């Protein structure tokens, strides 16, 4: 059965072939469990180097919602909540995982998916000034996504500012990098891995959407940020018995710049599609420079296109239907050609 | 570096090669996420057939502690706890995952790792007769492992009895099958997958320790046992974005009887080792018929053997040190020969 | 030390003297614990009669946040959240108690403290229509306060509509009646206790702010709405050993219409103050007809008044400072006179 | 209806009359809420003086299970559990409140209701030595009751030893003093309030069972032991709006030695009953020196006595039925006479 052309998401294929090859090569070697093996140590060290964070603690978890939930509940005290944009993944699409762990998500308005540093600052000040603050959830962490759920990017200046706001008031800063490859490879991006390590208290480098079978590399730039974090991971059901399986994938991704190359591949495809869309007069709902593109479709175009190509329905807005087109490390030139032809 | 001979655990290698091959073959096919793909449906159907449970709901999760924690918190009401043997994995080695989900583990004495059906019955009756029972955690579920953490097996008669006890009092019965392949293939075993489906409310077929890279197949023999279970899985951070990756592994394991063959392979190796141990006068701490063997070592033998072969230290008992030797789907004849030579 | 005139809240005094007298009279009688005594049964029966709900289950808890947290976590399933106005007490001033119990508070805009039935209906429909709804917290309950945190009232028509919306989609309706006496006694109110019993799945009749030392009477109009609720109350630390102490207070409040009388007393005082404020040209920030009054004060008036009378600062808005003046069952005519004199 | 003679518990009556009188006297005074009033400050200061702990933080909560649950979850980190005797109230009769807060109760055998310091020491060492300890709940706190649930007492030497064991390994020590008055007044007791303050990290002075309508005074001998504890109390639904009501009761109990006098009154009655029981040849199941007495009754005696006097059934043991007779601050000489007559 020939498959329909699809740009529905960036996790439709398996893994980059070099990852599978490496899993094959190492398959029958024996390794101890729970992340105590040599592959895990190798992957950790490569990530520490890429982040210029030699003291960093690195953990490999299976997925994004899991990573978010474990980190947030491990870093917050019971009386604290986490600030996020109202469009943040933890606020909307994680089925209440943060609340299930006992904490409130304190939402702020979004601006193309981003938190505004001034609004963030004001929100934190408000709590500290409130005479009833002891009856109100205390902001204990800021969560943001890079790129955001809308494909947009925080600039280095934004992130410096947000980090400074957090540090001034004792909040942690945590960055969800589910699609980080597509930020790092973006020409408009000026935030590097060392910047993240310098400015955040924790962040994760996404694998599932960036070329791995599954897996996210969680980085605490400073050693022992969360004492007994290993046990917390185990307690939350997030400890992989065969830790090597996730680690080998990151070991490959962080060898010879593969992670950056996969990001660049997806972005080149996105640029072609975005250019074609603009050329044909489509309005884009969000000015996203990364691998997610949000065209607004008229009813007629919606009917025609959705028959021929898989896309994700986003929302009704701007006088039409907003759909998401996602490119990835696996997007082929042929598929991009085919898509452009029918736009 | 030549690796030391190791029988330390049954999760030291990657996956059975046919699994990796299948991941390669299907790698660049596009599939929707979260278990809505054709591979997941295929694996589900094969498991339903193997269990003779055509209405069963089947979910693929990443690991055992995760599966236990999600199922137990989803099936219990807030005022209920789960009964387990004091040696049960959830009672000892899951870092308090069940309690983290809000529930008490109610422990009973173990008998070579097993619950005694009469003691179980008495314990449940005790709660119902206690005039203060409304101040005491109510037993809501029975958890057992097949094989147990000590490698022993519940007989079909045991399981029939335990199931009847549970049903008489409205408790759920849940079986942790982390090493189920090594039970199913055991000549002394008389409990089949259809028996589990008939007698339990939920159980899981272990992949991580039985030939997969990772993954457990959770089976609810009756449809919609837990409404909205998909969302509960998501909320607990246990939903795999690329559901295909776990499902393909089970699809292979349940094709042409591979799961049984892998179990039989491990058991043949275990029989050889057990015979050799007995022949050389070793005492075995537990009469385990499956892939885990528990010799008692004198100080001298402990020193000699642990230098030459990886084993898991279990406990000091029976006037010596109990170690665990585990065989698996990946154990080679050469390694068994080498081990027997040095015993 | 003469006390400053204060209208800061409706819980500044102890209890209505007839409650203390009754506690004295019954003090040395022996009674069994945990709500199994004759006083508890008597108070329950009086409340059932007042609510025209002969099958109702009635529990006496110590405070409002506790009651809300226990009811909400007991009635929701893990994947569900509770809808509230963004100004709802559970959304703002309970320190994240609902999230601590594992559930998200889903907020809607408020209209003078109230939910709009149409917006509520739309919000619930939105979830059911969302193709990603299985990744999103499901609305499982509607929470509202009568009177609201802004002193406003839901009309019977509002409540009928909200109840119908809930029942159409299987949501529970729960009403926080912390200040219910001040709603029931209000001339503008048309919602009776029997209406609440008919339209809600649970509600509580507030004692702490309505003349008791402490205590809230939680009513489930239908028997056994939450099985094992007694144990849930115990588990949440909300079970009073000497249940009689809370129950006797409600027994008195529901004898000879005392609860209504206390409400009427507070409202008469509120009417006098509101009339005086309007007469002197004050703007009221909220059209609240109950015992809470929200004048907007210029800087000058703020300075003068806060020196002479205790009020609660509410917020900066409407070009001035909004303060709350609260009357209660304990407000004296002399204090009202004194307040009016200095307004 | 004349009441049957009852020694079923120590919380059958209301409060000591001087407490009710003081509630009456202060009833119409206005006080701010949530423990910011002068009565709360006065009671705190009296307790600090009684404990020789001038820096202590003191909070007034409504009941024992609540206090235990709030303190334990506030002081433990997620990966930690609390050690208790298997007969400890938190392990048995609090409906899983500790687990509901996310933590495991790690039980040790009891010795007439007490933990053995050597067994405690060994249990803690075992965890630290276990190579799998990162997969096992870490002991983070020791919970004990003074007097115990069996009416027995820890000696000062016991408590010094337990405290030293805790401090050597970084565990907190928490003492549940639900019946502390009956320990403090016992001639066999050598543990004072200043000893508790010196040796524990937290403990509570029981009110509910020692003469108050309700209420427990929680003491953290060192200031700010748990940052933001006020908010944690609120979040757990344990914050009393009218904090004065609990505080005034403790203010009275800690004036002119009333707390000690009430304890002494109960113990004098207990001595008379214990002497009578021994004189008539009853076997006592536990050598409890405080207000709880545990006679073993033959079937015949059980039938006769339970008709005439209320007692709590404890368990079948020692070839008979063990019942609990409890005296209290409210026990009258007439009732003791009547009881002795029918023994």
Coordinates of N, CA and C in Angstrom, one line a residue, chain A residues 48 60-61 75 105 114 116 145 175 188 229 239 242 250 260 270:
Chain A
X48 N 28.3 16.5 27.8 CA 28.9 17.5 28.6 C 29.9 18.4 27.8
X60 N 19.2 9.8 30.8 CA 18.5 9.5 29.6 C 17.1 8.9 30.0
X61 N 16.1 9.6 29.6 CA 14.7 9.1 29.9 C 14.0 8.8 28.5
X75 N 12.3 19.1 41.4 CA 12.9 20.4 41.7 C 12.0 21.3 42.5
X105 N 0.4 24.3 37.5 CA 1.0 25.1 36.4 C 0.4 26.5 36.4
X114 N 5.6 32.1 23.1 CA 6.7 32.4 24.0 C 6.2 33.2 25.2
X116 N 6.7 36.3 27.7 CA 7.3 37.6 27.6 C 8.1 37.9 28.9
X145 N 9.9 26.2 26.3 CA 10.2 25.2 25.3 C 11.0 25.9 24.2
X175 N 14.2 24.2 30.6 CA 13.9 24.3 29.2 C 13.6 22.9 28.6
X188 N 18.2 31.6 12.3 CA 17.8 32.7 13.2 C 18.1 32.5 14.7
X229 N 18.6 11.9 42.6 CA 17.8 12.0 41.4 C 17.6 10.6 40.7
X239 N 13.1 4.9 35.0 CA 14.4 4.3 34.9 C 14.4 3.2 33.9
X242 N 17.7 -1.4 30.6 CA 18.8 -1.4 29.6 C 19.1 0.1 29.2
X250 N 22.0 8.5 21.8 CA 22.6 9.8 22.0 C 24.1 9.8 21.7
X260 N 23.3 18.1 14.9 CA 23.2 19.4 14.1 C 22.8 19.1 12.7
X270 N 12.1 22.8 5.5 CA 11.1 23.7 5.9 C 11.3 25.0 5.2

